[in-house]
Tab-separated table of C-alpha atoms in Angstrom:
chain	number	residue	atom	x	y	z
A	217	MET	CA	0.156	-0.039	-0.279
A	218	ILE	CA	1.057	3.702	-0.591
A	219	LEU	CA	0.412	6.207	1.969
A	220	VAL	CA	0.337	9.880	0.717
A	221	THR	CA	0.508	12.621	3.356
A	222	GLY	CA	-0.619	16.232	2.139
A	223	GLY	CA	-2.902	14.446	-0.258
A	224	THR	CA	-5.239	17.856	-0.247
A	225	GLY	CA	-2.541	20.058	-1.582
A	226	LEU	CA	-1.516	20.929	-4.916
A	227	VAL	CA	1.120	18.017	-5.056
A	228	GLY	CA	-0.675	15.866	-3.317
A	229	SER	CA	-3.831	15.956	-4.821
A	230	HIS	CA	-2.414	15.570	-8.505
A	231	LEU	CA	-0.334	12.783	-7.231
A	232	LEU	CA	-3.325	10.854	-5.633
A	233	PHE	CA	-4.882	11.338	-9.048
A	234	GLU	CA	-1.629	9.961	-10.920
A	235	LEU	CA	-1.798	6.755	-8.501
A	236	THR	CA	-5.022	6.018	-8.910
A	237	LYS	CA	-4.770	5.021	-12.374
A	238	SER	CA	-3.270	2.262	-11.387
A	239	GLN	CA	-4.540	-0.887	-9.386
A	240	GLN	CA	-2.392	0.064	-5.973
A	241	LYS	CA	-3.781	0.365	-2.787
A	242	ILE	CA	-3.549	3.871	-1.793
A	243	CYS	CA	-3.929	5.763	1.681
A	244	ALA	CA	-4.072	9.490	2.164
A	245	LEU	CA	-4.223	11.862	5.103
A	246	TYR	CA	-6.662	14.564	5.608
A	247	ARG	CA	-7.250	17.067	8.206
A	248	SER	CA	-11.297	18.274	7.135
A	249	GLN	CA	-13.899	17.010	4.547
A	250	LYS	CA	-13.947	20.106	3.155
A	251	THR	CA	-10.468	19.697	1.624
A	252	ILE	CA	-11.287	15.877	0.443
A	253	GLU	CA	-14.011	17.781	-1.734
A	254	LYS	CA	-11.205	19.865	-3.016
A	255	VAL	CA	-9.394	16.822	-4.245
A	256	LYS	CA	-12.161	15.901	-6.176
A	257	HIS	CA	-12.380	19.047	-7.694
A	258	ILE	CA	-8.627	18.583	-8.932
A	259	PHE	CA	-9.717	15.088	-10.325
A	260	SER	CA	-12.537	16.797	-12.401
A	261	TYR	CA	-10.235	18.854	-14.330
A	262	TYR	CA	-8.144	15.626	-15.887
A	263	THR	CA	-11.250	12.892	-15.806
A	264	ASP	CA	-14.888	12.309	-16.266
A	265	SER	CA	-14.847	9.156	-14.162
A	266	VAL	CA	-14.147	11.390	-10.891
A	267	ASP	CA	-15.692	8.874	-8.581
A	268	ALA	CA	-14.208	5.808	-10.248
A	269	GLN	CA	-10.902	7.204	-9.461
A	270	PHE	CA	-11.763	8.870	-6.205
A	271	ASP	CA	-13.103	5.993	-4.046
A	272	ARG	CA	-9.920	4.358	-4.915
A	273	ILE	CA	-8.530	6.222	-1.844
A	274	GLU	CA	-8.788	5.073	1.677
A	275	TRP	CA	-8.775	8.573	4.030
A	276	VAL	CA	-7.613	8.749	7.276
A	277	GLN	CA	-8.253	12.165	9.113
A	278	SER	CA	-4.954	12.680	11.041
A	279	ASP	CA	-2.263	15.800	11.164
A	280	LEU	CA	1.686	15.096	10.879
A	281	ASN	CA	1.411	15.022	14.813
A	282	ASP	CA	-1.254	12.693	15.709
A	283	LEU	CA	0.923	9.741	16.658
A	284	PRO	CA	-2.039	7.341	17.057
A	285	LYS	CA	-3.747	7.970	14.231
A	286	LEU	CA	-0.663	8.232	12.133
A	287	ALA	CA	0.486	4.702	13.017
A	288	GLU	CA	-2.868	3.029	12.453
A	289	ALA	CA	-2.275	5.106	8.761
A	290	PHE	CA	0.894	3.189	8.261
A	291	LYS	CA	-0.595	-0.183	9.058
A	292	GLY	CA	0.409	-2.317	5.504
A	293	VAL	CA	2.066	0.248	4.026
A	294	THR	CA	5.133	-0.515	2.018
A	295	HIS	CA	5.905	2.960	0.070
A	296	VAL	CA	5.584	6.771	1.134
A	297	TYR	CA	5.034	10.264	-0.286
A	298	HIS	CA	5.594	12.901	2.300
A	299	CYS	CA	4.247	15.750	0.334
A	300	ALA	CA	2.605	17.506	3.558
A	301	ALA	CA	4.151	20.837	4.566
A	302	LEU	CA	3.257	24.390	6.050
A	303	ILE	CA	4.168	27.202	3.600
A	304	SER	CA	4.673	30.652	5.202
A	305	PHE	CA	7.324	33.431	4.858
A	306	ASP	CA	5.997	35.012	8.065
A	307	PRO	CA	8.266	35.193	10.794
A	308	ASN	CA	5.651	34.923	13.162
A	309	ASP	CA	4.790	31.222	11.894
A	310	TYR	CA	8.029	30.222	12.844
A	311	TYR	CA	7.033	27.605	15.647
A	312	LYS	CA	3.944	26.536	13.465
A	313	LEU	CA	6.260	26.072	10.747
A	314	ARG	CA	8.656	23.879	13.059
A	315	GLU	CA	5.893	21.752	14.045
A	316	THR	CA	4.468	20.584	10.794
A	317	ASN	CA	7.681	20.835	8.795
A	318	ILE	CA	10.562	19.476	11.181
A	319	SER	CA	8.485	17.678	13.848
A	320	GLY	CA	5.782	16.119	11.494
A	321	THR	CA	8.784	14.996	9.000
A	322	ALA	CA	10.470	13.410	11.949
A	323	ASN	CA	7.157	11.162	12.931
A	324	ILE	CA	6.690	10.242	8.940
A	325	VAL	CA	10.593	9.128	9.108
A	326	ASN	CA	10.463	7.354	12.686
A	327	LEU	CA	7.460	5.382	11.453
A	328	SER	CA	9.113	4.570	8.294
A	329	VAL	CA	11.798	2.733	10.242
A	330	ILE	CA	9.643	1.001	12.780
A	331	ASN	CA	7.664	-0.563	9.894
A	332	GLY	CA	10.470	-0.978	7.581
A	333	ILE	CA	9.165	0.959	4.663
A	334	GLN	CA	10.574	-0.046	1.377
A	335	LYS	CA	11.121	3.566	-0.133
A	336	LEU	CA	10.514	7.231	0.987
A	337	CYS	CA	9.710	9.980	-1.396
A	338	TYR	CA	10.405	13.693	0.446
A	339	VAL	CA	8.949	16.533	-1.477
A	340	SER	CA	11.209	19.475	-0.404
A	341	SER	CA	11.963	22.985	-2.255
A	342	VAL	CA	14.847	24.521	-4.171
A	343	ALA	CA	14.536	26.909	-0.913
A	344	THR	CA	16.873	24.373	0.845
A	345	MET	CA	19.453	24.820	-1.899
A	346	GLY	CA	22.694	26.825	-1.707
A	347	TYR	CA	23.063	29.984	-3.424
A	348	ASP	CA	25.566	30.198	-6.537
A	349	PRO	CA	24.892	33.517	-8.918
A	350	VAL	CA	25.915	31.197	-11.867
A	351	LYS	CA	24.411	27.653	-11.296
A	352	ILE	CA	22.522	26.015	-8.359
A	353	THR	CA	22.951	22.178	-8.193
A	354	GLU	CA	22.503	19.312	-5.178
A	355	GLU	CA	26.304	20.202	-4.472
A	356	THR	CA	25.795	23.781	-3.849
A	357	THR	CA	26.476	24.462	-0.459
A	358	TRP	CA	23.533	25.896	1.744
A	359	ASN	CA	25.027	28.852	4.077
A	360	PRO	CA	22.725	29.130	7.185
A	361	GLU	CA	23.994	32.525	7.967
A	362	ASP	CA	22.668	33.710	4.602
A	363	HIS	CA	19.619	35.365	6.556
A	364	GLN	CA	17.328	32.410	5.162
A	365	SER	CA	13.685	32.667	5.429
A	366	VAL	CA	11.859	30.694	7.947
A	367	TYR	CA	10.331	28.429	5.380
A	368	ALA	CA	13.799	27.585	4.440
A	369	ILE	CA	15.291	26.792	7.437
A	370	THR	CA	12.459	24.443	8.300
A	371	LYS	CA	12.171	22.533	5.003
A	372	TYR	CA	16.386	22.279	5.464
A	373	GLU	CA	15.982	20.688	8.597
A	374	ALA	CA	13.292	18.249	7.627
A	375	GLU	CA	15.389	17.148	4.932
A	376	MET	CA	17.634	16.490	7.854
A	377	GLU	CA	15.369	14.020	8.998
A	378	VAL	CA	15.165	12.413	5.813
A	379	TRP	CA	18.862	11.937	5.785
A	380	ARG	CA	18.745	10.618	9.473
A	381	GLY	CA	15.875	8.131	8.127
A	382	ILE	CA	18.568	6.960	5.427
A	383	GLN	CA	21.331	6.463	7.831
A	384	GLU	CA	18.396	4.325	9.967
A	385	GLY	CA	17.720	2.081	7.045
A	386	VAL	CA	14.566	3.769	5.153
A	387	PRO	CA	15.713	4.124	1.221
A	388	SER	CA	14.637	7.643	0.191
A	389	VAL	CA	14.538	10.437	-2.667
A	390	ILE	CA	14.548	13.919	-2.054
A	391	VAL	CA	12.956	16.321	-4.797
A	392	ASN	CA	13.650	20.051	-4.730
A	393	PRO	CA	11.228	21.572	-7.247
A	394	GLY	CA	11.512	25.224	-8.032
A	395	VAL	CA	8.279	27.108	-8.002
A	396	ILE	CA	5.378	24.622	-8.566
A	397	LEU	CA	2.520	25.564	-11.378
A	398	GLY	CA	-0.545	23.881	-11.344
A	399	PRO	CA	-4.272	24.740	-11.288
A	400	GLY	CA	-6.835	24.456	-8.422
A	401	PHE	CA	-4.847	26.322	-5.657
A	402	PHE	CA	-5.879	29.855	-6.655
A	403	ARG	CA	-5.852	31.474	-3.273
A	404	SER	CA	-2.186	30.945	-2.072
A	405	GLY	CA	0.967	29.678	-3.168
A	406	SER	CA	2.253	29.966	-6.823
A	407	GLY	CA	-1.714	29.821	-7.862
A	408	GLY	CA	-2.330	33.269	-5.890
A	409	LEU	CA	0.347	34.675	-8.992
A	410	PHE	CA	-2.127	33.645	-11.353
A	411	LYS	CA	-5.043	35.514	-9.389
A	412	ARG	CA	-2.975	38.673	-8.876
A	413	VAL	CA	-1.949	38.954	-12.467
A	414	TYR	CA	-5.761	38.199	-13.554
A	415	LYS	CA	-6.338	40.968	-11.202
A	416	GLY	CA	-4.110	43.560	-12.689
A	417	LEU	CA	-0.141	43.709	-11.614
A	418	ARG	CA	1.545	46.572	-11.906
A	419	TYR	CA	4.943	45.889	-10.483
A	420	VAL	CA	7.327	43.387	-10.900
A	421	THR	CA	10.708	42.674	-9.247
A	422	GLU	CA	14.111	42.147	-11.149
A	423	GLY	CA	14.561	38.414	-9.537
A	424	VAL	CA	14.968	35.422	-11.420
A	425	SER	CA	13.690	31.981	-10.157
A	426	GLY	CA	12.948	28.252	-11.467
A	427	TYR	CA	9.682	26.984	-12.270
A	428	VAL	CA	8.083	23.504	-12.994
A	429	GLY	CA	4.870	22.059	-13.722
A	430	VAL	CA	2.746	19.889	-11.163
A	431	THR	CA	2.464	17.162	-13.525
A	432	ASP	CA	6.176	16.842	-14.218
A	433	VAL	CA	6.920	16.830	-10.537
A	434	ILE	CA	4.729	14.107	-10.093
A	435	LYS	CA	6.128	12.053	-13.075
A	436	GLY	CA	9.435	12.479	-11.647
A	437	MET	CA	8.674	11.318	-8.213
A	438	VAL	CA	6.833	8.348	-9.382
A	439	SER	CA	9.341	7.246	-11.878
A	440	LEU	CA	12.033	7.802	-9.053
A	441	MET	CA	10.224	5.468	-6.403
A	442	ASN	CA	9.795	2.997	-9.207
A	443	SER	CA	13.286	3.094	-9.885
A	444	ASP	CA	16.585	1.483	-8.214
A	445	ARG	CA	17.897	5.232	-7.523
A	446	LYS	CA	17.830	6.060	-3.616
A	447	ASN	CA	19.291	8.110	-0.965
A	448	GLU	CA	19.958	11.068	-3.409
A	449	ARG	CA	18.478	14.457	-3.823
A	450	TYR	CA	17.303	15.842	-7.160
A	451	ILE	CA	16.225	19.620	-8.218
A	452	MET	CA	13.260	19.882	-10.589
A	453	VAL	CA	12.933	22.814	-12.489
A	454	ALA	CA	11.895	23.190	-16.134
A	455	GLU	CA	12.855	26.780	-16.862
A	456	ASN	CA	14.600	29.371	-15.230
A	457	LEU	CA	12.695	32.781	-15.844
A	458	SER	CA	12.767	36.565	-14.821
A	459	PHE	CA	9.719	37.609	-12.726
A	460	LEU	CA	8.878	40.269	-15.475
A	461	ASP	CA	9.144	37.022	-18.322
A	462	PHE	CA	6.929	34.880	-16.028
A	463	THR	CA	4.247	37.220	-15.172
A	464	THR	CA	4.404	38.149	-19.042
A	465	LEU	CA	3.315	35.012	-20.036
A	466	ILE	CA	0.039	34.482	-17.338
A	467	SER	CA	-0.544	38.163	-18.682
A	468	ASN	CA	-0.565	36.811	-22.470
A	469	ALA	CA	-2.426	33.838	-21.579
A	470	PHE	CA	-5.375	36.010	-20.174
A	471	LYS	CA	-4.975	38.311	-22.969
A	472	LEU	CA	-3.913	41.288	-20.599
A	473	ALA	CA	-1.423	43.882	-20.587
A	474	PRO	CA	1.772	42.515	-18.771
A	475	PRO	CA	3.321	44.526	-16.089
A	476	LYS	CA	6.016	47.001	-17.098
A	477	LYS	CA	6.845	48.616	-13.940
A	478	ILE	CA	9.923	46.939	-11.915
A	479	ALA	CA	10.053	47.541	-8.294
A	480	ARG	CA	13.593	48.562	-7.236
A	481	LYS	CA	15.354	47.707	-3.967
A	482	TRP	CA	14.312	50.878	-2.114
A	483	MET	CA	10.803	50.286	-3.038
A	484	LEU	CA	10.908	46.910	-1.340
A	485	SER	CA	12.729	47.774	1.362
A	486	PHE	CA	9.930	50.560	2.455
A	487	ALA	CA	7.546	47.930	1.449
A	488	TRP	CA	8.510	45.614	3.893
A	489	ARG	CA	9.085	48.162	6.581
A	490	LEU	CA	5.320	49.303	5.775
A	491	ASP	CA	3.745	45.465	6.015
A	492	TRP	CA	5.896	45.391	9.613
A	493	LEU	CA	4.291	48.288	10.881
A	494	LYS	CA	1.241	47.124	9.792
A	495	HIS	CA	1.069	43.931	11.616
A	496	LYS	CA	2.649	45.502	14.690
A	497	LEU	CA	-0.520	48.331	14.872
A	498	ARG	CA	-2.988	46.248	13.345
A	499	GLY	CA	-2.076	42.497	14.244
A	500	LYS	CA	-1.822	41.733	9.774
A	501	LYS	CA	-0.270	38.986	8.736
A	502	ARG	CA	2.882	39.421	7.236
A	503	LEU	CA	2.799	39.600	3.545
A	504	LEU	CA	6.441	40.702	2.647
A	505	THR	CA	9.349	40.276	4.891
A	506	LYS	CA	12.845	41.332	4.740
A	507	ASN	CA	14.027	37.729	3.857
A	508	LEU	CA	11.165	37.546	1.103
A	509	SER	CA	12.032	41.107	-0.247
A	510	LYS	CA	15.581	39.828	-0.931
A	511	THR	CA	14.281	36.558	-2.626
A	512	LEU	CA	12.245	38.292	-5.167
A	513	ARG	CA	15.452	40.143	-6.015
A	514	SER	CA	17.737	37.650	-6.182
A	515	LYS	CA	18.997	35.854	-9.426
A	516	SER	CA	18.801	32.114	-9.172
A	517	TYR	CA	19.538	29.589	-11.879
A	518	TYR	CA	18.729	26.444	-10.924
A	519	SER	CA	20.194	23.047	-12.913
A	520	SER	CA	18.253	19.812	-13.431
A	521	ASN	CA	20.922	17.858	-14.921
A	522	LYS	CA	21.659	15.255	-12.271
A	523	PHE	CA	17.684	14.345	-12.533
A	524	LEU	CA	17.537	14.298	-16.432
A	525	GLU	CA	21.011	12.219	-16.283
A	526	SER	CA	19.302	9.669	-14.160
A	527	GLU	CA	15.957	9.935	-16.283
A	528	THR	CA	16.933	9.793	-19.876
A	529	GLU	CA	13.570	9.513	-21.600
A	530	PHE	CA	11.904	12.502	-18.878
A	531	LYS	CA	11.330	15.959	-20.943
A	532	PHE	CA	9.947	18.741	-18.967
A	533	ASN	CA	6.754	20.571	-20.472
A	534	PRO	CA	7.294	24.116	-21.536
A	535	ILE	CA	6.698	26.941	-18.753
A	536	SER	CA	4.706	28.386	-21.517
A	537	SER	CA	2.302	25.439	-22.323
A	538	VAL	CA	2.070	25.091	-18.487
A	539	VAL	CA	1.051	28.318	-17.782
A	540	SER	CA	-1.315	28.337	-20.672
A	541	GLU	CA	-3.220	25.203	-19.342
A	542	VAL	CA	-3.295	26.714	-15.865
A	543	CYS	CA	-5.059	30.055	-17.164
A	544	GLN	CA	-7.352	27.873	-19.299
A	545	ILE	CA	-8.990	25.985	-15.963
A	546	PHE	CA	-8.525	29.276	-13.789
A	547	SER	CA	-10.841	31.224	-16.070
A	548	LYS	CA	-13.182	28.057	-16.102
A	549	ASP	CA	-13.459	28.157	-12.559
A	550	VAL	CA	-13.540	31.907	-12.300
A	551	SER	CA	-16.735	31.541	-14.817
A	552	VAL	CA	-18.543	28.695	-12.499
């Protein structure tokens, strides 16, 4: 049996759709009934036989720190896809991030050790990679002194838990995707970028980052799990694009005028300070932090050569095609 954590998120829901195409037994964790209905909606993007595939999933209500329920979910499990994570760049969420991303991953690893899991796939992020101005690879050294975001810190430490599990006998692969693009989650994460452009985005930054379609991430994960490759990490980035080029792709797909104004360093410095002041005076959630403003200005070029050399038949979908598909689904969802 396959266990999927984070089954109601962007990666998890698309992974479940892919896995339910086969005859394997599948168990997935969820926290509320409302999020399960979201998975059905994701399935409806790709098939008319939603119920037939969806009903193949055995759902277990649990979070990553509910050990009794987690232990129950692990019964009969041979392979684990650990996709669950909390995403936030707000320093005020640091302890929540630690609880989910580090402690939760430690629990998954411990139960994998106890139950003799045959293989674990952990979905991390390029946020845990080191920085190099020319090319970032799996060998680029992480610098803990480099003003890392709270999200990056907790995902990096979660990776350390997976490496501990490897030392304790759990064969594992770690995937480090860039910004994952996919439909269905347009109020948060990368999906929120599509919504912001659709509503009208005036300013973009000069930064560069790596992007990848969610279906490519899923295909890569499944391929790695079905292979004999283990105890390695792999960057998954289809293309490195400037934020201007990326938002222009979205604007073109929506038939809107692309943003033309560049948010300079001084503007971002003012913006994150204003955001901090609003938080202090009104208790508003932080949307732009000092570290995030730095990330938005940085030019990061990621290399997926290691993954592509191990998966010689694999080809990433062009980001223009991914963006076009996501925008089409977004437009249909908005019209419903």
